[in-house]
CSV table of C-alpha atoms in Angstrom, one decimal:
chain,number,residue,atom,x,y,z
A,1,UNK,CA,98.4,125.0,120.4
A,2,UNK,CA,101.1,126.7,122.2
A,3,UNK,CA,104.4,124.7,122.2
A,4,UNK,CA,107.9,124.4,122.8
A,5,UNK,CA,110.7,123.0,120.1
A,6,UNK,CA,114.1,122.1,121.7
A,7,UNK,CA,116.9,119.8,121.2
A,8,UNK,CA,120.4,118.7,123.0
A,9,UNK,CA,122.7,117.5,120.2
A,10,UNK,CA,126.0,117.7,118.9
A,11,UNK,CA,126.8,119.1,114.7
A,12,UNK,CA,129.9,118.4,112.6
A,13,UNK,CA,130.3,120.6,110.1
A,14,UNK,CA,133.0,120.7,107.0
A,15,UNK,CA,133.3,122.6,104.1
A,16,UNK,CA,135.4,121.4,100.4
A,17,UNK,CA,136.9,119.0,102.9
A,18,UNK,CA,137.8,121.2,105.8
A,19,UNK,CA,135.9,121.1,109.1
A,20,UNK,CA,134.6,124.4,110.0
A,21,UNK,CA,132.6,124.1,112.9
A,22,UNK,CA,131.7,121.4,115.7
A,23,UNK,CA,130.0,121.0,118.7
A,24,UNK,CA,127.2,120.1,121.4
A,25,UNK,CA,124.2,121.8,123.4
A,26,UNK,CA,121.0,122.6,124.4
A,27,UNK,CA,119.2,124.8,122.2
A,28,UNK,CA,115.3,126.0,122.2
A,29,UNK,CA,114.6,126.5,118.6
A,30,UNK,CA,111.3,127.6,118.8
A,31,UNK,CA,108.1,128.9,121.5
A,32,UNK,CA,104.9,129.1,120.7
A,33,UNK,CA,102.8,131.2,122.8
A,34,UNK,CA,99.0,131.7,121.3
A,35,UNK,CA,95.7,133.6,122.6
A,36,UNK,CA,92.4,132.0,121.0
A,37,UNK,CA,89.1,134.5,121.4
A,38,UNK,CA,85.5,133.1,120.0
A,39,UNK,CA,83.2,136.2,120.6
A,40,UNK,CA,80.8,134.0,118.4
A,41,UNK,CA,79.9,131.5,116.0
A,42,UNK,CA,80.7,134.1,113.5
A,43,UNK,CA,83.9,136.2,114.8
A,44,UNK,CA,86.9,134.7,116.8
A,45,UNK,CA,90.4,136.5,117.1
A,46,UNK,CA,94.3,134.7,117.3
A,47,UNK,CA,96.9,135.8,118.4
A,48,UNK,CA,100.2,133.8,118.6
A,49,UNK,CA,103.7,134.5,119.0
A,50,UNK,CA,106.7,132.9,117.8
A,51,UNK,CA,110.3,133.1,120.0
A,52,UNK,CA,113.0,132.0,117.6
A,53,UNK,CA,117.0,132.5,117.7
A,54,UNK,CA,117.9,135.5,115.8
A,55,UNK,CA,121.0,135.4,113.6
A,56,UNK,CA,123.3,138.3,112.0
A,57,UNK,CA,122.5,139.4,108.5
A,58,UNK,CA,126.7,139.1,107.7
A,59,UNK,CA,128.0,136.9,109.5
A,60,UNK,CA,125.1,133.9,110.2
A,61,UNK,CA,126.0,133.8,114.0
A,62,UNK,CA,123.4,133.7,116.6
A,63,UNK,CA,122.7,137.0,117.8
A,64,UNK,CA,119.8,136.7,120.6
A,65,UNK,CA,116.2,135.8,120.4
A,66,UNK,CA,113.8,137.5,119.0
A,67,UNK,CA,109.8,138.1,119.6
A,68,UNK,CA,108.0,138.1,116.5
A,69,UNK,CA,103.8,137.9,115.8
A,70,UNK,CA,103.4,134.9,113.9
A,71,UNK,CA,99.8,134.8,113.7
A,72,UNK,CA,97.6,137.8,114.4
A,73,UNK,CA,94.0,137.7,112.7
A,74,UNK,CA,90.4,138.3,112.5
A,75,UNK,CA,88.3,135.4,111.6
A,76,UNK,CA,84.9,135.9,110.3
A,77,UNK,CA,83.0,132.3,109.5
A,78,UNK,CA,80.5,132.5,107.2
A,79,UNK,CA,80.3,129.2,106.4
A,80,UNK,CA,82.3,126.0,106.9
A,81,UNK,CA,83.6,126.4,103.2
A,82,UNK,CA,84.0,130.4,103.5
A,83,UNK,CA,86.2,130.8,106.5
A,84,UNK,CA,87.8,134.6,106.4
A,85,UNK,CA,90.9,135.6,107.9
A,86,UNK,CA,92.7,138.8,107.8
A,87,UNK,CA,95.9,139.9,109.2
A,88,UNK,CA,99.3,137.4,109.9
A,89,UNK,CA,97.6,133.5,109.3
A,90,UNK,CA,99.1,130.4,108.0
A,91,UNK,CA,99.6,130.2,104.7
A,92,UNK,CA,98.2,127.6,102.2
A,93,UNK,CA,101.1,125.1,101.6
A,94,UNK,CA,103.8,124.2,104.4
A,95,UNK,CA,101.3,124.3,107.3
A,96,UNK,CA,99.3,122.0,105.0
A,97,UNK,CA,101.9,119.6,104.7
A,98,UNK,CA,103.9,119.5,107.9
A,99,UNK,CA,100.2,118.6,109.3
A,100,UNK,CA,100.3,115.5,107.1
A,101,UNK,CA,104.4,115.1,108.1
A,102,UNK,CA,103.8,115.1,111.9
A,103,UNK,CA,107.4,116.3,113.3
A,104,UNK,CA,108.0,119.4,112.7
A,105,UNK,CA,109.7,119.5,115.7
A,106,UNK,CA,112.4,117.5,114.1
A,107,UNK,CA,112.8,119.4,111.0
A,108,UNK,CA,110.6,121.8,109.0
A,109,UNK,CA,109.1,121.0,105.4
A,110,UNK,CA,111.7,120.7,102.2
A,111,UNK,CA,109.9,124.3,100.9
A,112,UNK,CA,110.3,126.1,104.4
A,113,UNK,CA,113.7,124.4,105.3
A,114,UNK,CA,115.6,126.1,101.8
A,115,UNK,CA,113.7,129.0,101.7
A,116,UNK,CA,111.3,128.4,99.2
A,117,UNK,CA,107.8,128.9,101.2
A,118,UNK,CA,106.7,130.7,104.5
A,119,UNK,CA,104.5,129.1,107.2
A,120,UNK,CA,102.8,132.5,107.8
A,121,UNK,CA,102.0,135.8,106.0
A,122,UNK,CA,100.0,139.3,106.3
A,123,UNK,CA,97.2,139.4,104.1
A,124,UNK,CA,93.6,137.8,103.5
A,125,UNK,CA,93.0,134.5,104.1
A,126,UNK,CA,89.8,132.4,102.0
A,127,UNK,CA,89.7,128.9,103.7
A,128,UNK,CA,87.1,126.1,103.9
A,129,UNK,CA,86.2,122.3,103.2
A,130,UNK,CA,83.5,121.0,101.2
A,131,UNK,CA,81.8,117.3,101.4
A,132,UNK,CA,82.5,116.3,104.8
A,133,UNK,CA,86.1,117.0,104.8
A,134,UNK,CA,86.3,115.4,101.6
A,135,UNK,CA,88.0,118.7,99.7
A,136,UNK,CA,90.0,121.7,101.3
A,137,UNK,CA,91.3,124.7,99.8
A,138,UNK,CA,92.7,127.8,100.5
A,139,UNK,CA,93.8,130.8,98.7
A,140,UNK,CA,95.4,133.9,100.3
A,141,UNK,CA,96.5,137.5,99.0
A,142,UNK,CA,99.5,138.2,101.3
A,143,UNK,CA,102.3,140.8,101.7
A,144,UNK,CA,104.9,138.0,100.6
A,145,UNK,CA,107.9,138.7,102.4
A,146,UNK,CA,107.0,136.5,105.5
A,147,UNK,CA,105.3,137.2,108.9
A,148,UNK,CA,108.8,138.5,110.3
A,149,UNK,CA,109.2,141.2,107.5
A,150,UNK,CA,105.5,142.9,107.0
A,151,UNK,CA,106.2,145.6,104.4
A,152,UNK,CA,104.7,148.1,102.1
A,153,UNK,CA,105.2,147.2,98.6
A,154,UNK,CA,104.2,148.1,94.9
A,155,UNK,CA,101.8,144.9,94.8
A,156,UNK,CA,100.6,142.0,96.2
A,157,UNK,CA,101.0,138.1,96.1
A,158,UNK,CA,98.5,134.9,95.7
A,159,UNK,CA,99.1,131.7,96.7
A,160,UNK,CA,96.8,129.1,97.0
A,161,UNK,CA,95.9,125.4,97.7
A,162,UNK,CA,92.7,122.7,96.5
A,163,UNK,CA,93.5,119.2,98.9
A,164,UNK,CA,91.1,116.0,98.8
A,165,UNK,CA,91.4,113.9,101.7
A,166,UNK,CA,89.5,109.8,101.5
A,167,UNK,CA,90.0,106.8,103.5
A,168,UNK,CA,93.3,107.9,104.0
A,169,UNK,CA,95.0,109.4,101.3
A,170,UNK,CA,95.5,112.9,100.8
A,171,UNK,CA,96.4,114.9,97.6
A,172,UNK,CA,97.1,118.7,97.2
A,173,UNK,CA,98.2,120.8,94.3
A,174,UNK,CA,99.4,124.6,95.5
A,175,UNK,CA,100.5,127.5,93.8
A,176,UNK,CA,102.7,130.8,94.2
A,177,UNK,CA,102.4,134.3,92.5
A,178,UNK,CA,104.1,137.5,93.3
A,179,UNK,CA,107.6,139.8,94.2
A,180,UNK,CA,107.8,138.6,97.4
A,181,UNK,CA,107.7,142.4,98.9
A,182,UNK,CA,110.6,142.9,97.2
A,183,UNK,CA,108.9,145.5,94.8
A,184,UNK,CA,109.6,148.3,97.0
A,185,UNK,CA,109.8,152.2,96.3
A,186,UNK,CA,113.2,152.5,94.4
A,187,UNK,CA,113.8,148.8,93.9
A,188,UNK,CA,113.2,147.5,90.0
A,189,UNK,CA,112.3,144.0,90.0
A,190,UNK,CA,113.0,142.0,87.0
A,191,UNK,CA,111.0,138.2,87.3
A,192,UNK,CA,108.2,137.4,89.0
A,193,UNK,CA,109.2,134.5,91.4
A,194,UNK,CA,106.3,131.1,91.0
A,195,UNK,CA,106.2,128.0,92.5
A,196,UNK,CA,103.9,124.8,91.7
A,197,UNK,CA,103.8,122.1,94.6
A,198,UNK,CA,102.1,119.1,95.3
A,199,UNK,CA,102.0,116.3,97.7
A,200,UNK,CA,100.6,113.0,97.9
A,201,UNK,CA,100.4,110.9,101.1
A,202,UNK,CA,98.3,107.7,102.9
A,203,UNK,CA,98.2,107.9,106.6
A,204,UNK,CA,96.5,104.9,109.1
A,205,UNK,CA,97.1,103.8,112.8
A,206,UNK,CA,100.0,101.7,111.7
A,207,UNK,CA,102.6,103.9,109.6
A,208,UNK,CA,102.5,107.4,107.6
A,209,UNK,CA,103.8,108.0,104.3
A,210,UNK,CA,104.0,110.6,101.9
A,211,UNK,CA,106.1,112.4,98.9
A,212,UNK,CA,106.2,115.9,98.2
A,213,UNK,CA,107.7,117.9,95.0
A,214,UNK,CA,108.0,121.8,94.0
A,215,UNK,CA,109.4,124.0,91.0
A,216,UNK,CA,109.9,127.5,92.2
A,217,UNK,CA,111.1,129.9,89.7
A,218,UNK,CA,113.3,133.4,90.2
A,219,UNK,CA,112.6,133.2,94.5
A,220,UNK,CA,116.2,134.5,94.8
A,221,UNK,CA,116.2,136.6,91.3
A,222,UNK,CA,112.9,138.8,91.7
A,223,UNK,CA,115.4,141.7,91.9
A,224,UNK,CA,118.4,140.5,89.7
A,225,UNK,CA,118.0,140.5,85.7
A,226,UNK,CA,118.3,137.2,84.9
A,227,UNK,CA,116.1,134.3,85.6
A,228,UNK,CA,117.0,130.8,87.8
A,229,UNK,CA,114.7,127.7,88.6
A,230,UNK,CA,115.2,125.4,91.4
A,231,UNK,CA,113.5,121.6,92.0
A,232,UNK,CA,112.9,119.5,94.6
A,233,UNK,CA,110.9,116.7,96.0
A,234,UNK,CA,110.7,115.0,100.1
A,235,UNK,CA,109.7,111.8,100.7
A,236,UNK,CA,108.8,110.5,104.3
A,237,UNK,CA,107.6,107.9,106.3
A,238,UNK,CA,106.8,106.8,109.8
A,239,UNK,CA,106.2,103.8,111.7
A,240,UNK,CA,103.8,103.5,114.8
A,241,UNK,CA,104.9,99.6,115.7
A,242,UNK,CA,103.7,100.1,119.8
A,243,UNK,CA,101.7,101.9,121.6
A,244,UNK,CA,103.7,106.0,122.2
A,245,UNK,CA,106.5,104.9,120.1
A,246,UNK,CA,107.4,105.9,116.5
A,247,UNK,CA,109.9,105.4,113.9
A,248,UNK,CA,110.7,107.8,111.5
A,249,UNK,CA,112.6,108.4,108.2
A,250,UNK,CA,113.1,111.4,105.6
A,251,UNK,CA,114.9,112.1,102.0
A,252,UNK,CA,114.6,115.4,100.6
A,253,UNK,CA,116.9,116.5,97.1
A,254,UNK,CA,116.9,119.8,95.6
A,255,UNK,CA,118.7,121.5,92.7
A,256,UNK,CA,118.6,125.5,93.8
A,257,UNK,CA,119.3,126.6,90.9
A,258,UNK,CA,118.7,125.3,87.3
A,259,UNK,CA,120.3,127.9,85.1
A,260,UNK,CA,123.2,129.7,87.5
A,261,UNK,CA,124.7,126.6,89.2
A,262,UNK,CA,123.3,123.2,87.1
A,263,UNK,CA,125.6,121.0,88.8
A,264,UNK,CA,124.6,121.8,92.3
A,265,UNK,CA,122.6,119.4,94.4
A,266,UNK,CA,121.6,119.5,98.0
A,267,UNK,CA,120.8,116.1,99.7
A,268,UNK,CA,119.2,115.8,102.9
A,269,UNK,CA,118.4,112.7,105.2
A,270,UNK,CA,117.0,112.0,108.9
A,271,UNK,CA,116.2,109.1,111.3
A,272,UNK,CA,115.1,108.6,114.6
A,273,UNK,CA,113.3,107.3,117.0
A,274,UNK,CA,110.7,108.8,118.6
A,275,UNK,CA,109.5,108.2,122.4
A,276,UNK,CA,105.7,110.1,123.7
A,277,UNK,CA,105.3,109.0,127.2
A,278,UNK,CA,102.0,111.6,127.2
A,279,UNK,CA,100.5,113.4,124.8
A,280,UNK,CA,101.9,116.5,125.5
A,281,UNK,CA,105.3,115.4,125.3
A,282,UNK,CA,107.6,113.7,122.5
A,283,UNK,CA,111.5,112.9,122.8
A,284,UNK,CA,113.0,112.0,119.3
A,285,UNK,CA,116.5,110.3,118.6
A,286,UNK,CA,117.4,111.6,115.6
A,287,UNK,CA,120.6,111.7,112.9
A,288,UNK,CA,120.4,114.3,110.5
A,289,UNK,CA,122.9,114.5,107.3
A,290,UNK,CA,122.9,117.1,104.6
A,291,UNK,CA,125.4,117.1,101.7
A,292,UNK,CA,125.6,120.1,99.4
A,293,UNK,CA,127.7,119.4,96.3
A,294,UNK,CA,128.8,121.7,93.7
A,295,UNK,CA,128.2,125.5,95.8
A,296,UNK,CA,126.7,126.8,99.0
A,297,UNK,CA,123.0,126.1,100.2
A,298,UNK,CA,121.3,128.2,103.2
A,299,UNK,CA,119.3,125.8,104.8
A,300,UNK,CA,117.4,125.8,108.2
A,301,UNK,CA,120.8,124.0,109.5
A,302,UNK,CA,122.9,126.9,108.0
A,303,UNK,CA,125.0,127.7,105.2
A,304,UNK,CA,126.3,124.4,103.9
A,305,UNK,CA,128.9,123.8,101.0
A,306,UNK,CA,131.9,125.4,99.3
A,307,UNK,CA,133.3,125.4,96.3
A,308,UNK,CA,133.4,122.0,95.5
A,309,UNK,CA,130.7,121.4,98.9
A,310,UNK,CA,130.4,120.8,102.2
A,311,UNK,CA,128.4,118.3,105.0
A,312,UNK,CA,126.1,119.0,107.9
A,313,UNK,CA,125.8,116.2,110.2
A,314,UNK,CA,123.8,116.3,113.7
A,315,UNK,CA,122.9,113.8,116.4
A,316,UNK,CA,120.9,114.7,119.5
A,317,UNK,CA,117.6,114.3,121.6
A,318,UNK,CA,114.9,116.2,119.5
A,319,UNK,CA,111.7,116.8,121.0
A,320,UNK,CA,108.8,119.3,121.7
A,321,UNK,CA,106.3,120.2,124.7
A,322,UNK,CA,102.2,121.3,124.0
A,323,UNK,CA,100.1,122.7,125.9
């Protein structure tokens, strides 16, 4: 669906002690503009774009907006459990799980948020679901450097996802493969970067809740000799206690890397209140909090940290419009 992300809030940020930035506004973080063609029961075409800020390579400062294609794709269905899709789709795991999450809006998924997983990719796309809904799955052959950054490269990646949904509960096991484009003509890549994730969650009309967990290895050392491993896990839950209001919560903790920086831990928290007068339309009051301790972290919010660490701390109206 197309959409609209924005937010009015104000950030604190400090680094080893010292504030380094602060301040309020209105921001639009994200537009979502999408054409849907079904020539048949067979073929249908989509097209969506994705308007997001646009920051500078050196420096991390806001630059403009860009227009990218997020998703651009063929789909050919042979079958409910043999859906084919080929050019820039969603990807198996974050779209996966920020469907069971519910407010993306707010904040995007613990592997999207630090970098460790893409929402969308350039590739082929195998999707279906067996037994009524019962099992999902999807495993995709992809370019691996994002939908932003198509590229030619020396090989491709895999990543794929199996799900069961019953009465409720919902469990999925994903997987990672690949150089992440990175493999380019003159490049030498050293380590092949993986990742294992899995999530388990029980959703009804009264409350959500849900954990997820990854171990990605050598995402930041594909083209650097020696080896890293980071870990991480999210837990979240929401509350529906009236009609078109919701209360929400969210922990995430990561370690970004296991063998260059052991001691340092990011730690991530939000809380809010969220308001949907129609269904179109949701306002969320939210406080987010990050802590980085022991180095630097680049995080949807920004770099966070120093040497010893550093805080990110935002309060604002969160909120997104669909169409």
């Amino acid at each position: 669906r197309d959409r609209i992300y924005y937010n009015f809030s104000s950030i604190s940020r400090a680094s080893d002690g010292v504030k380094t930035e602060t301040g309020s506004g209105f921001a639009i973080k994200r537009v979502y503009i999408g054409i849907d063609h079904k020539f048949d029961d067979m073929f249908a075409v989509n097209i969506t774009t994705d308007i997001a800020p646009v920051v500078g390579p050196n420096d991390g400062n806001l630059v403009g907006n860009g227009l990218f294609i997020k998703k651009g794709y063929l789909e050919v269905k042979f079958d409910p459990a043999a859906i084919l899709r080929i050019g820039a789709a969603e990807t198996p795991w974050v779209p996966f799980v920020e469907n069971i999450y519910g407010l993306r809006h707010i904040e995007n998924t613990i592997t999207d948020r630090t970098a460790f997983a893409t929402s969308a990719d350039w590739g082929f796309h195998l999707l279906g679901t067996f037994g009524d809904g019962l099992v999902s799955y999807q495993a995709s052959i992809i370019d691996g450097g994002g939908y932003r950054q198509p590229r030619f490269s020396q090989s491709l990646d895999v990543e794929g996802r199996i799900s069961a949904h019953y009465k409720g509960f919902t469990a999925g096991f994903g997987g990672y493969y690949g150089n992440l484009a990175k493999d380019t003509t003159g490049v030498e890549t050293f380590n092949k970067a993986t990742r294992i994730t899995a999530l388990i969650a029980y959703q009804n009309k009264l409350f959500t809740i849900g954990g997820e967990a990854f171990d990605a290895k050598n995402f930041k050392q594909v083209t650097l000799p020696t080896p890293d491993e980071a870990t991480g896990f999210s837990v979240f839950g929401s509350v529906y206690p009236v009609r078109k209001w919701t209360l929400f919560g969210r922990y995430d903790h990561i370690r970004p890397s296991l063998e260059g920086a052991p001691a340092e831990t990011g730690d991530y928290v939000n809380i809010g209140v969220q308001f949907s007068p129609v269904q179109i339309i949701d306002f969320g009051l939210v406080y987010k909090h990050e802590r980085v301790r022991g180095g630097t972290l680049t995080t949807s919010n920004g770099v966070i940290g120093g040497v010893i660490g550093g805080t990110f701390d935002e309060f604002g109206l969160f909120g997104q419009v669909r169409w």
